[in-house]
Coordinates of C-alpha atoms in Angstrom, one line a residue:
M1 CA -18.2 16.5 23.4
F2 CA -20.5 19.4 24.0
S3 CA -22.6 19.9 27.1
R4 CA -26.3 20.7 27.0
P5 CA -27.1 23.0 29.9
S6 CA -30.6 22.8 31.4
L7 CA -32.9 25.8 31.1
C8 CA -33.5 27.8 34.2
G9 CA -35.1 31.0 35.4
T10 CA -37.6 32.9 33.4
V11 CA -36.8 31.1 30.1
G12 CA -37.3 27.7 31.8
K13 CA -40.6 28.9 33.1
L14 CA -41.6 30.0 29.6
C15 CA -40.7 26.6 28.2
R16 CA -42.6 24.8 30.8
C17 CA -45.5 27.2 30.4
G18 CA -45.6 26.6 26.7
T19 CA -45.7 22.9 27.3
S20 CA -48.6 23.0 29.7
T21 CA -50.7 25.5 27.7
T22 CA -50.4 23.3 24.6
G23 CA -52.3 20.7 26.5
A24 CA -54.7 23.3 27.7
A25 CA -55.4 24.4 24.2
A26 CA -56.2 20.9 23.2
A27 CA -58.7 20.9 26.0
G28 CA -60.2 24.2 24.8
G29 CA -58.1 26.4 27.0
T30 CA -56.0 29.5 26.2
T31 CA -52.9 29.2 24.0
T32 CA -49.5 30.7 24.4
S33 CA -48.7 33.8 22.3
P34 CA -46.6 33.2 19.2
A35 CA -43.8 35.5 20.6
V36 CA -43.6 33.5 23.8
S37 CA -43.7 30.2 21.9
A38 CA -40.9 31.3 19.6
L39 CA -38.8 32.4 22.5
A40 CA -39.4 29.2 24.4
L41 CA -38.5 27.1 21.3
C42 CA -35.4 29.1 20.6
E43 CA -34.2 28.8 24.2
A44 CA -35.1 25.1 24.3
R45 CA -32.7 24.5 21.4
R46 CA -29.8 26.3 22.9
Y47 CA -26.8 24.2 23.7
H48 CA -23.1 24.7 23.8
E49 CA -21.9 24.6 20.2
V50 CA -18.5 26.3 20.3
V51 CA -16.6 25.8 17.1
G52 CA -13.4 27.0 15.5
D53 CA -10.0 28.0 16.8
I54 CA -11.1 31.4 18.1
I55 CA -13.7 31.0 20.8
C56 CA -15.6 34.0 22.2
P57 CA -15.6 33.5 26.0
S58 CA -19.0 35.2 26.2
Q59 CA -20.5 32.2 24.4
V60 CA -20.0 29.8 27.3
R61 CA -20.4 30.1 31.0
G62 CA -19.3 28.4 34.2
I63 CA -18.5 24.7 34.1
D64 CA -18.4 24.6 30.3
H65 CA -14.9 26.0 30.6
I66 CA -13.9 22.9 32.4
R67 CA -16.0 20.4 30.4
D68 CA -14.9 21.5 27.0
P69 CA -11.3 20.1 26.3
R70 CA -10.5 23.1 24.1
L71 CA -11.3 25.6 26.8
N72 CA -10.2 23.6 29.9
K73 CA -6.9 24.6 31.5
G74 CA -7.3 22.6 34.7
L75 CA -5.6 24.2 37.6
A76 CA -3.9 26.7 35.3
F77 CA -7.0 29.0 35.4
T78 CA -6.0 32.2 37.3
L79 CA -7.9 33.5 40.2
E80 CA -9.4 36.3 38.1
E81 CA -10.4 33.8 35.4
R82 CA -12.1 31.5 37.9
Q83 CA -14.1 34.4 39.4
V84 CA -15.1 36.0 36.1
L85 CA -15.9 32.7 34.4
G86 CA -18.0 31.5 37.3
I87 CA -15.8 28.4 38.1
H88 CA -14.3 29.7 41.4
G89 CA -14.9 27.0 44.0
L90 CA -15.3 24.3 41.4
Q91 CA -11.5 23.6 41.6
P92 CA -9.0 23.3 44.5
A93 CA -7.2 26.4 45.6
R94 CA -3.9 25.4 44.0
F95 CA -2.8 27.3 40.9
K96 CA -0.4 25.5 38.4
T97 CA 1.5 26.6 35.4
Q98 CA 1.3 24.6 32.2
E99 CA 4.9 23.5 32.7
E100 CA 3.9 22.0 36.1
Q101 CA 1.1 20.2 34.5
L102 CA 3.5 18.8 31.8
Q103 CA 5.7 17.4 34.6
L104 CA 2.6 15.7 36.2
C105 CA 1.6 14.2 32.8
K106 CA 5.1 12.7 32.4
I107 CA 5.0 11.2 35.9
A108 CA 1.5 9.8 35.2
V109 CA 2.2 8.2 31.8
N110 CA 5.5 6.7 33.1
R111 CA 3.5 4.9 35.9
Y112 CA 2.1 2.6 33.3
T113 CA 4.2 -0.3 32.0
E114 CA 1.8 -1.5 29.3
P115 CA 1.8 0.6 26.1
L116 CA -2.0 0.3 25.7
N117 CA -2.5 1.7 29.2
K118 CA -0.3 4.7 28.2
Y119 CA -2.4 5.0 25.1
L120 CA -5.6 5.2 27.2
Y121 CA -4.1 7.8 29.5
L122 CA -3.2 10.0 26.5
S123 CA -6.6 9.5 25.0
D124 CA -8.2 10.6 28.3
L125 CA -5.9 13.6 28.5
H126 CA -7.0 14.5 25.0
D127 CA -10.6 14.4 26.1
R128 CA -9.9 16.6 29.1
N129 CA -7.4 19.2 28.0
E130 CA -6.7 19.5 24.3
R131 CA -3.9 22.1 24.4
L132 CA -2.1 20.3 27.2
F133 CA -2.3 17.0 25.3
F134 CA -0.8 18.4 22.1
R135 CA 2.0 20.2 23.9
F136 CA 2.8 17.1 25.9
L137 CA 2.9 15.0 22.7
S138 CA 4.9 17.6 20.7
E139 CA 7.6 18.0 23.4
N140 CA 7.9 14.3 24.1
I141 CA 7.5 12.9 20.6
E142 CA 10.4 10.4 20.9
D143 CA 8.7 8.6 23.8
L144 CA 5.1 9.1 22.8
M145 CA 5.0 8.6 19.0
P146 CA 5.2 4.8 19.5
I147 CA 2.2 5.1 21.8
V148 CA -0.1 7.3 19.7
Y149 CA 1.0 5.7 16.5
T150 CA 2.7 2.6 15.4
P151 CA 3.1 0.1 17.0
T152 CA 0.7 0.7 19.9
V153 CA -2.1 2.1 17.7
G154 CA -2.4 -1.3 16.1
L155 CA -3.2 -2.9 19.4
A156 CA -5.6 0.0 20.2
C157 CA -7.5 -0.8 17.0
Q158 CA -7.6 -4.5 17.8
R159 CA -9.1 -3.6 21.2
F160 CA -11.2 -0.7 19.9
G161 CA -14.6 -2.2 20.9
L162 CA -13.3 -2.5 24.5
I163 CA -11.7 0.9 24.9
Y164 CA -14.0 3.1 22.9
R165 CA -15.3 6.0 25.1
R166 CA -16.3 9.1 23.1
P167 CA -16.2 10.2 19.4
H168 CA -13.0 11.7 18.0
G169 CA -14.3 11.5 14.4
L170 CA -17.1 10.5 12.1
F171 CA -18.4 7.0 11.3
V172 CA -20.1 7.1 7.8
T173 CA -21.8 3.8 7.2
F174 CA -23.0 2.2 4.0
N175 CA -26.5 2.5 5.4
D176 CA -26.1 6.3 5.1
R177 CA -25.8 6.2 1.3
G178 CA -27.8 9.0 -0.1
H179 CA -27.4 11.0 3.1
I180 CA -23.7 11.2 3.6
F181 CA -23.8 15.0 3.3
D182 CA -26.3 15.1 6.2
V183 CA -24.0 13.0 8.3
M184 CA -21.1 15.3 7.5
K185 CA -23.2 18.3 8.7
N186 CA -23.4 16.7 12.1
W187 CA -19.7 17.3 12.7
P188 CA -19.8 20.7 14.6
E189 CA -16.7 22.2 13.0
P190 CA -17.4 24.2 9.9
N191 CA -13.7 24.9 9.0
V192 CA -12.3 21.4 8.4
R193 CA -9.2 21.6 6.2
A194 CA -7.8 18.1 6.5
I195 CA -9.5 14.7 6.5
C196 CA -7.9 11.3 7.1
V197 CA -10.2 8.5 6.0
T198 CA -10.0 4.7 6.1
D199 CA -12.4 1.8 5.3
G200 CA -10.4 -0.4 7.8
E201 CA -9.7 -3.1 5.2
R202 CA -5.9 -3.2 5.7
I203 CA -5.0 -1.7 9.0
L204 CA -1.2 -1.6 9.2
G205 CA -0.1 -5.3 8.8
L206 CA -3.1 -6.5 10.9
G207 CA -5.6 -6.9 8.1
D208 CA -9.3 -6.2 8.0
L209 CA -10.4 -4.4 11.2
G210 CA -13.5 -2.7 9.8
A211 CA -14.8 0.2 12.0
C212 CA -12.1 -0.6 14.6
G213 CA -9.6 1.1 12.3
M214 CA -10.7 4.5 13.6
G215 CA -7.6 4.6 15.7
I216 CA -5.5 5.1 12.6
P217 CA -7.0 8.4 11.3
V218 CA -7.2 9.7 14.9
G219 CA -3.5 9.0 15.4
K220 CA -2.5 10.4 12.1
L221 CA -4.3 13.7 12.6
A222 CA -3.0 14.0 16.1
L223 CA 0.5 14.0 14.5
Y224 CA -0.7 16.6 12.0
T225 CA -1.1 19.0 15.0
A226 CA 1.8 17.8 17.2
L227 CA 4.4 17.7 14.4
A228 CA 3.3 20.4 11.9
G229 CA 1.1 22.7 14.1
I230 CA -2.0 22.2 12.0
K231 CA -4.9 23.4 14.2
P232 CA -6.8 20.4 15.6
H233 CA -10.3 21.8 14.9
Q234 CA -9.3 21.8 11.2
C235 CA -8.7 18.0 11.3
L236 CA -11.4 15.4 10.9
P237 CA -10.8 11.6 11.2
I238 CA -13.4 9.5 9.3
V239 CA -14.2 5.8 9.0
V240 CA -16.3 4.7 6.0
D241 CA -17.9 1.6 7.4
V242 CA -18.9 -0.8 4.6
G243 CA -18.7 -3.9 6.7
T244 CA -15.9 -6.4 7.4
N245 CA -14.8 -9.8 6.1
N246 CA -13.1 -10.6 9.4
I247 CA -15.3 -13.4 10.8
D248 CA -13.8 -13.0 14.3
L249 CA -15.0 -9.4 14.4
L250 CA -18.4 -10.2 13.0
E251 CA -18.9 -12.7 15.9
D252 CA -17.3 -10.5 18.5
P253 CA -20.0 -9.0 20.8
L254 CA -17.7 -6.0 21.4
Y255 CA -17.4 -5.1 17.7
V256 CA -18.8 -1.5 17.0
G257 CA -19.2 -1.5 13.3
L258 CA -21.8 -2.9 10.7
R259 CA -22.2 -6.6 11.2
Q260 CA -22.1 -7.6 7.5
K261 CA -19.7 -8.7 4.8
R262 CA -17.9 -5.9 2.9
V263 CA -19.8 -4.1 0.2
V264 CA -17.8 -4.5 -3.1
G265 CA -18.1 -3.6 -6.7
R266 CA -20.2 -0.8 -8.2
E267 CA -22.1 -0.2 -4.9
Y268 CA -18.9 0.4 -3.1
D269 CA -17.5 2.7 -5.7
D270 CA -20.7 4.8 -5.8
F271 CA -20.6 5.1 -2.1
I272 CA -17.0 6.4 -2.1
D273 CA -17.9 8.8 -4.9
E274 CA -20.8 10.2 -2.8
F275 CA -18.4 10.5 0.1
M276 CA -15.9 12.6 -1.9
E277 CA -18.7 14.8 -3.3
A278 CA -20.1 15.3 0.2
V279 CA -16.7 16.4 1.6
V280 CA -16.3 19.0 -1.1
K281 CA -19.9 20.2 -0.7
R282 CA -19.4 20.6 3.1
Y283 CA -15.9 21.9 3.3
G284 CA -14.8 23.0 -0.1
Q285 CA -12.7 21.9 -3.1
N286 CA -9.4 22.5 -1.3
T287 CA -10.1 20.1 1.6
L288 CA -7.2 17.7 1.9
I289 CA -8.4 14.1 1.9
Q290 CA -5.8 11.6 3.0
F291 CA -6.6 8.0 2.2
E292 CA -5.3 5.6 4.8
D293 CA -5.1 1.7 5.0
F294 CA -7.4 0.9 2.1
G295 CA -7.0 -2.5 0.6
N296 CA -4.3 -2.9 -2.1
H297 CA -6.9 -3.5 -4.8
N298 CA -8.6 -0.2 -4.0
A299 CA -5.7 2.1 -3.0
F300 CA -4.2 2.6 -6.4
R301 CA -7.6 2.7 -8.1
F302 CA -8.8 5.6 -5.9
L303 CA -5.5 7.4 -6.1
D304 CA -5.6 7.3 -9.9
K305 CA -9.3 8.1 -10.0
Y306 CA -9.4 11.1 -7.6
R307 CA -5.9 12.7 -7.7
N308 CA -6.8 15.1 -10.6
N309 CA -10.2 16.0 -9.3
Y310 CA -9.7 16.4 -5.6
C311 CA -6.9 17.5 -3.2
T312 CA -6.0 14.0 -2.1
F313 CA -3.1 11.6 -1.6
N314 CA -2.6 8.1 -0.2
D315 CA -0.1 7.9 2.6
D316 CA 0.5 4.2 2.3
I317 CA 1.6 4.7 -1.3
Q318 CA 3.1 8.2 -1.5
G319 CA 4.0 8.9 2.2
T320 CA 5.8 5.6 2.6
A321 CA 7.5 6.2 -0.7
A322 CA 8.8 9.6 0.3
V323 CA 10.3 8.4 3.6
A324 CA 11.9 5.4 2.0
V325 CA 13.4 7.4 -0.8
A326 CA 14.7 9.9 1.8
G327 CA 16.5 6.9 3.4
L328 CA 17.9 5.9 0.0
Y329 CA 19.1 9.5 -0.6
A330 CA 20.9 9.4 2.7
S331 CA 22.4 5.9 1.9
K332 CA 24.2 7.4 -1.1
R333 CA 26.3 9.4 1.3
I334 CA 27.6 6.1 2.7
T335 CA 28.0 4.0 -0.4
G336 CA 29.2 6.8 -2.7
K337 CA 26.9 5.5 -5.4
S338 CA 24.0 7.2 -7.3
F339 CA 20.6 5.6 -7.9
K340 CA 21.7 4.5 -11.4
D341 CA 24.4 2.3 -9.8
Y342 CA 21.9 0.5 -7.6
T343 CA 19.9 -2.6 -8.4
F344 CA 16.7 -2.8 -6.3
L345 CA 14.8 -5.8 -5.1
F346 CA 11.4 -5.4 -3.4
A347 CA 10.0 -8.2 -1.3
G348 CA 6.3 -7.4 -1.6
A349 CA 4.4 -5.8 -4.5
G350 CA 1.6 -4.1 -2.7
E351 CA 0.8 -0.4 -2.5
A352 CA 3.8 0.5 -0.3
A353 CA 6.3 -1.3 -2.5
I354 CA 4.8 0.0 -5.8
G355 CA 4.7 3.5 -4.4
I356 CA 8.3 3.4 -3.3
A357 CA 9.4 2.0 -6.7
D358 CA 7.4 4.6 -8.6
L359 CA 9.1 7.4 -6.6
V360 CA 12.5 5.8 -7.1
V361 CA 11.9 5.8 -10.8
K362 CA 11.0 9.5 -10.6
A363 CA 14.2 10.2 -8.6
M364 CA 16.3 8.4 -11.1
V365 CA 14.7 10.3 -14.0
A366 CA 15.5 13.5 -12.1
E367 CA 19.1 12.4 -12.1
G368 CA 19.0 12.0 -15.9
V369 CA 18.4 8.3 -16.1
P370 CA 16.0 7.3 -19.0
I371 CA 12.7 6.0 -17.7
E372 CA 13.1 2.6 -19.4
E373 CA 16.5 2.1 -17.7
A374 CA 15.0 3.2 -14.4
Y375 CA 12.3 0.5 -14.5
H376 CA 14.9 -2.1 -15.6
K377 CA 16.9 -1.5 -12.3
I378 CA 13.9 -2.5 -10.1
Y379 CA 12.9 -6.1 -9.5
M380 CA 9.8 -7.1 -7.5
V381 CA 8.6 -10.3 -5.7
D382 CA 5.1 -11.0 -4.7
I383 CA 3.4 -14.0 -3.1
D384 CA 3.9 -16.0 -6.4
G385 CA 7.5 -15.1 -6.8
L386 CA 9.5 -12.8 -9.1
L387 CA 7.4 -10.6 -11.3
T388 CA 8.1 -11.8 -14.9
T389 CA 6.6 -11.2 -18.3
T390 CA 5.8 -14.9 -18.7
R391 CA 3.1 -14.8 -16.0
K392 CA -0.5 -15.6 -16.9
V393 CA -2.5 -12.8 -18.4
G394 CA -4.3 -10.9 -15.7
S395 CA -1.9 -11.9 -12.9
L396 CA 0.1 -8.7 -13.4
D397 CA -2.5 -6.2 -12.4
G398 CA -2.2 -2.4 -12.4
H399 CA 1.3 -0.9 -11.7
K400 CA 3.0 -4.3 -11.4
V401 CA 3.3 -4.5 -15.2
N402 CA 6.0 -1.9 -15.2
Y403 CA 8.3 -4.0 -13.1
A404 CA 7.9 -7.4 -14.7
K405 CA 11.2 -8.8 -16.2
D406 CA 11.8 -11.0 -19.1
V407 CA 13.7 -13.6 -17.0
E408 CA 13.1 -17.2 -15.8
P409 CA 10.4 -17.4 -13.1
M410 CA 11.7 -17.9 -9.6
A411 CA 9.7 -18.3 -6.4
D412 CA 12.4 -18.7 -3.7
L413 CA 13.6 -15.4 -2.2
E414 CA 17.0 -16.8 -1.3
Q415 CA 17.5 -17.9 -4.9
I416 CA 16.3 -14.6 -6.2
V417 CA 18.7 -12.7 -4.0
S418 CA 21.6 -14.9 -5.1
T419 CA 20.8 -14.6 -8.8
I420 CA 19.9 -10.9 -9.0
K421 CA 22.6 -9.7 -6.5
P422 CA 20.7 -6.5 -5.5
N423 CA 22.4 -3.6 -3.8
V424 CA 19.2 -2.6 -2.1
L425 CA 16.7 -5.0 -0.5
I426 CA 13.4 -3.5 0.6
G427 CA 10.8 -5.4 2.5
A428 CA 7.2 -4.3 2.3
S429 CA 5.5 -7.7 2.6
A430 CA 4.1 -7.8 6.2
C431 CA 5.7 -11.3 6.4
A432 CA 7.7 -11.6 9.7
G433 CA 11.1 -13.2 9.3
L434 CA 11.1 -13.1 5.5
F435 CA 14.7 -11.9 5.5
T436 CA 16.4 -15.0 6.8
P437 CA 20.0 -15.1 8.1
K438 CA 21.1 -16.7 4.8
I439 CA 19.5 -13.9 2.8
L440 CA 21.2 -11.3 5.0
R441 CA 24.6 -13.0 4.7
T442 CA 24.2 -13.2 0.9
M443 CA 23.5 -9.4 0.8
A444 CA 26.7 -8.9 2.8
D445 CA 28.7 -11.2 0.5
N446 CA 27.6 -9.3 -2.6
N447 CA 27.9 -5.7 -1.2
E448 CA 30.5 -3.9 0.9
R449 CA 27.6 -1.9 2.4
P450 CA 24.3 -3.7 1.7
V451 CA 21.2 -1.5 2.0
I452 CA 18.4 -3.3 3.7
F453 CA 15.0 -1.8 4.6
A454 CA 12.5 -3.8 6.7
L455 CA 9.5 -1.5 6.4
S456 CA 6.5 -3.6 7.4
N457 CA 4.8 -2.7 10.6
P458 CA 3.9 -3.2 13.3
T459 CA 7.1 -4.7 14.8
S460 CA 5.6 -8.2 14.8
K461 CA 5.4 -8.0 10.9
A462 CA 8.9 -6.8 10.2
E463 CA 10.9 -8.9 7.7
C464 CA 13.8 -8.9 10.1
T465 CA 14.9 -7.2 13.3
A466 CA 17.7 -4.6 13.5
D467 CA 19.7 -7.0 15.6
E468 CA 19.4 -9.8 12.9
A469 CA 20.4 -7.3 10.2
Y470 CA 23.6 -6.1 12.0
Q471 CA 24.7 -9.5 13.3
N472 CA 24.4 -11.3 10.0
T473 CA 26.2 -8.6 8.0
D474 CA 29.2 -8.0 10.3
A475 CA 27.5 -4.6 11.1
R476 CA 28.1 -3.4 7.5
V477 CA 24.4 -3.1 6.8
I478 CA 22.7 0.2 6.1
F479 CA 19.5 -0.5 7.8
S480 CA 16.1 1.1 8.2
S481 CA 12.8 -0.2 9.6
G482 CA 9.1 0.8 9.6
S483 CA 8.7 0.2 13.3
P484 CA 11.1 1.2 16.1
F485 CA 13.8 -1.2 17.2
P486 CA 16.1 -0.9 20.3
P487 CA 19.8 -0.1 19.9
V488 CA 22.0 -2.9 18.7
V489 CA 25.5 -3.6 20.2
V490 CA 28.0 -5.2 17.9
G491 CA 31.5 -5.4 19.4
D492 CA 32.3 -2.2 21.2
K493 CA 29.9 0.0 19.1
T494 CA 26.2 0.7 19.6
Y495 CA 24.0 1.3 16.6
Y496 CA 20.7 3.2 16.7
P497 CA 18.7 2.1 13.7
G498 CA 16.5 4.7 12.2
Q499 CA 12.8 4.3 11.8
G500 CA 11.4 5.2 8.3
N501 CA 8.2 6.6 9.8
N502 CA 5.7 8.3 7.5
A503 CA 5.3 10.9 10.2
Y504 CA 8.5 12.5 8.9
I505 CA 6.5 13.3 5.7
F506 CA 2.8 13.7 5.8
P507 CA 2.5 16.5 8.5
G508 CA 4.8 18.8 6.5
V509 CA 3.1 18.0 3.2
G510 CA -0.3 18.5 4.8
L511 CA 0.7 21.9 6.3
G512 CA 2.0 23.2 2.9
V513 CA -1.0 22.0 1.0
I514 CA -3.5 23.4 3.5
C515 CA -1.9 26.8 3.8
T516 CA -1.5 27.3 0.0
G517 CA -5.0 26.0 -0.8
T518 CA -3.6 23.5 -3.3
H519 CA -6.1 21.9 -5.5
H520 CA -4.2 18.7 -6.5
I521 CA -1.1 17.1 -5.1
P522 CA 1.5 15.9 -7.7
D523 CA 4.2 13.3 -7.0
D524 CA 6.8 16.1 -7.3
M525 CA 5.8 17.3 -3.8
F526 CA 6.7 13.9 -2.3
L527 CA 10.0 13.9 -4.1
I528 CA 10.7 17.4 -2.6
A529 CA 9.6 16.1 0.8
A530 CA 12.1 13.1 0.5
Q531 CA 14.9 15.5 -0.5
E532 CA 14.2 17.9 2.4
L533 CA 14.2 15.0 4.9
A534 CA 17.4 13.6 3.5
N535 CA 19.1 17.0 3.7
F536 CA 18.1 17.1 7.4
T537 CA 20.1 13.9 8.2
E538 CA 23.5 14.9 9.5
A539 CA 26.8 13.0 9.5
T540 CA 26.4 12.3 13.2
D541 CA 23.1 10.6 12.5
I542 CA 24.6 8.3 9.9
E543 CA 27.6 7.5 12.1
R544 CA 25.3 6.2 14.8
G545 CA 23.4 4.0 12.3
S546 CA 20.4 6.1 11.4
L547 CA 19.4 7.3 8.0
Y548 CA 17.0 9.8 9.5
P549 CA 17.3 12.8 11.9
P550 CA 16.2 12.3 15.5
L551 CA 12.5 12.3 16.2
A552 CA 13.1 15.3 18.5
S553 CA 13.8 17.4 15.4
I554 CA 10.7 16.3 13.4
R555 CA 8.9 19.6 13.9
D556 CA 11.8 21.4 12.1
V557 CA 11.7 18.7 9.4
S558 CA 8.0 19.3 8.9
M559 CA 8.5 23.0 8.6
N560 CA 11.2 22.6 5.9
I561 CA 9.0 20.1 4.0
A562 CA 6.1 22.6 4.2
I563 CA 8.3 25.4 2.8
G564 CA 9.4 23.1 -0.1
V565 CA 5.8 22.1 -0.8
T566 CA 4.7 25.7 -0.7
K567 CA 7.3 26.7 -3.2
C568 CA 6.3 23.8 -5.5
A569 CA 2.6 24.8 -5.2
Y570 CA 3.3 28.4 -6.4
D571 CA 5.8 27.4 -9.0
K572 CA 3.4 24.9 -10.6
G573 CA 0.4 27.2 -10.3
L574 CA -1.5 24.8 -8.0
A575 CA -1.9 27.3 -5.1
S576 CA -5.1 29.3 -4.6
T577 CA -3.9 31.5 -1.8
Y578 CA -2.6 34.8 -3.2
P579 CA -0.6 36.9 -3.2
E580 CA 2.4 34.6 -2.9
P581 CA 4.2 35.2 0.4
Q582 CA 7.8 36.3 0.1
D583 CA 8.9 35.0 3.5
K584 CA 7.3 31.6 3.3
R585 CA 8.6 30.4 6.7
K586 CA 7.2 33.3 8.6
W587 CA 3.9 33.1 6.6
L588 CA 3.6 29.4 7.6
E589 CA 4.6 30.0 11.2
D590 CA 1.9 32.7 11.6
Q591 CA -0.8 30.0 10.8
L592 CA 0.4 27.4 13.3
Y593 CA -1.5 26.2 16.4
N594 CA -0.5 27.7 19.7
F595 CA 0.4 24.9 22.2
N596 CA 0.5 27.4 25.1
Y597 CA -2.5 28.4 27.2
E598 CA -4.2 31.6 26.1
C599 CA -6.1 34.1 28.3
S600 CA -9.7 32.9 29.0
M601 CA -11.0 36.4 29.8
P602 CA -13.1 38.3 27.3
V603 CA -11.2 41.0 25.5
T604 CA -11.8 44.4 26.9
W605 CA -10.6 47.9 25.9
T606 CA -11.2 51.5 26.9
W607 CA -12.8 54.4 25.1
P608 CA -11.5 58.0 25.1
R609 CA -13.3 60.3 27.5
M610 CA -16.5 61.5 25.9
P611 CA -16.6 65.4 25.5
Y612 CA -19.5 67.2 27.1
I613 CA -22.0 68.6 24.6
K614 CA -25.0 70.5 25.7
T615 CA -28.1 69.0 24.1
R616 CA -31.4 70.7 23.3
E617 CA -34.4 70.3 25.4
L618 CA -36.3 67.0 25.0
V619 CA -39.7 67.6 23.2
P620 CA -42.4 64.9 23.2
T621 CA -42.8 63.2 19.8
K622 CA -46.2 63.6 18.2
L623 CA -47.7 60.4 16.8
Y624 CA -50.9 60.1 14.7
G625 CA -53.6 57.6 14.8
K626 CA -55.7 56.5 11.8
K627 CA -56.9 60.0 11.2
K628 CA -54.4 62.9 11.1
N629 CA -56.4 65.0 13.5
E630 CA -56.2 62.3 16.2
E631 CA -53.0 63.3 18.0
I632 CA -51.5 60.9 20.5
L633 CA -49.0 62.3 23.0

């Protein structure tokens, strides 16, 4: 990312001189003086290492302003900037505004028909012109979010070995154990505030992709900046590479990660412990660590293990839960029911389903429902069927125990739906087509307005499509999905199904946590985020078939969530930034990233005219040698 200019002029001669005289000294010749050697060594180590959000123009010269994506403005450099910075003549004579560049970007990306090609264009733009990339993404989020994030990012991860060009994050391998802090020091930014980390074991619904999962934290943190205005230099994507159990990847000549089976057990846990300690040692206790796409068996363990000792959350558990509960809050405006009137059935009992169920319980308790009754309202199905108390000991691991029911075991989902008669059916199974037409029709027969969420992503893993949901329920369904679906026409009406995308949640939560310096992130913050998102959904959105506001308003949603998280942090004594701001919106806005180009010229200022003061006559200073009587003039 950073250029290393060659030495030239006197300094270059000194370095070359120092090299040659070293050989001469070995042959009995003269040696270079220590001062010259020190200067030569110092200059030999000089390279462009500009870090942070505020870059002093005097630190870099010439072509570095074009090579560094944080400094580059392309043809938007003014004539004065080109001349002063030493890049005049390195670009064509045309001068463009950022708005003209944005128009060109839109034309360029629309030339591609394949989503992966659009992804590659945006990645290249990110590498060339950071500020233009983030403004383009921020202002065209409806069109570009499916490219930089789900579903296209899944394909990018699958093709990662082929499309990898330059680093956008850190790869910390199991071979680095004992030296993870040294690896962390190699990242040039000293002020990292948010880290998104994955071990690549469960990338979306695609399974174990190992080190190729880097596309996920890169995409997540790009949305941190585009949607919440978190400064990009404060974000660090990381893959902890402990191997992969994907045989196809291990045999793939293009695979970029460790070619070994996954490390498990005590060694794996110790490695993650060392990683967490290295993050705090390098960047501080308040560094936000977002866990992403870890395996189900590790996700809850790490959340429970680290949540009270680090500033951390798991987006697959808590972020997914918040966006789903926001959709459920919005659905109450259609059904006229409260949560205590709902019976929930979850198809899938992984981290997403458990996370949603846990937050639903918290929401019901907030409405005055006893916690035992709240758990009783929720049924769950995994690969072996309905969770029941009669299962073998050990088969109900972790949080599943809370949702096991004292009923007859059932394995067929159609039978379970017919027997339980749920009001809400939520899919988080990554099993395409699980919600059959018969199941959808049964939901419609049992409910005037059935609530059906098909949350698995990417699109190829969804339990049903939006079209199937509307067609098999006479368009009475209240539908949400985890991946985008096209509009559905039923009769003379067009429905625009809403996407329950985590991107509604985690950028705003991240902004509030980072700005307040929160030490730990309680579930209350995600319930607040869900309520803020639901409040942003208008009647017109619901009328057109969406439980969520348009993606075009997602930056406003993120700000409202950040304000709610900020209030929660101060109310609960979790914030470390004091004094508490009175106008929290303005306080947050003052800390946001500026998407517009800034002046590249060094800051200059004038001094007042110096008054004339007559000075005394200059008299030579007398110095003394070893003896006082030896004067030296």
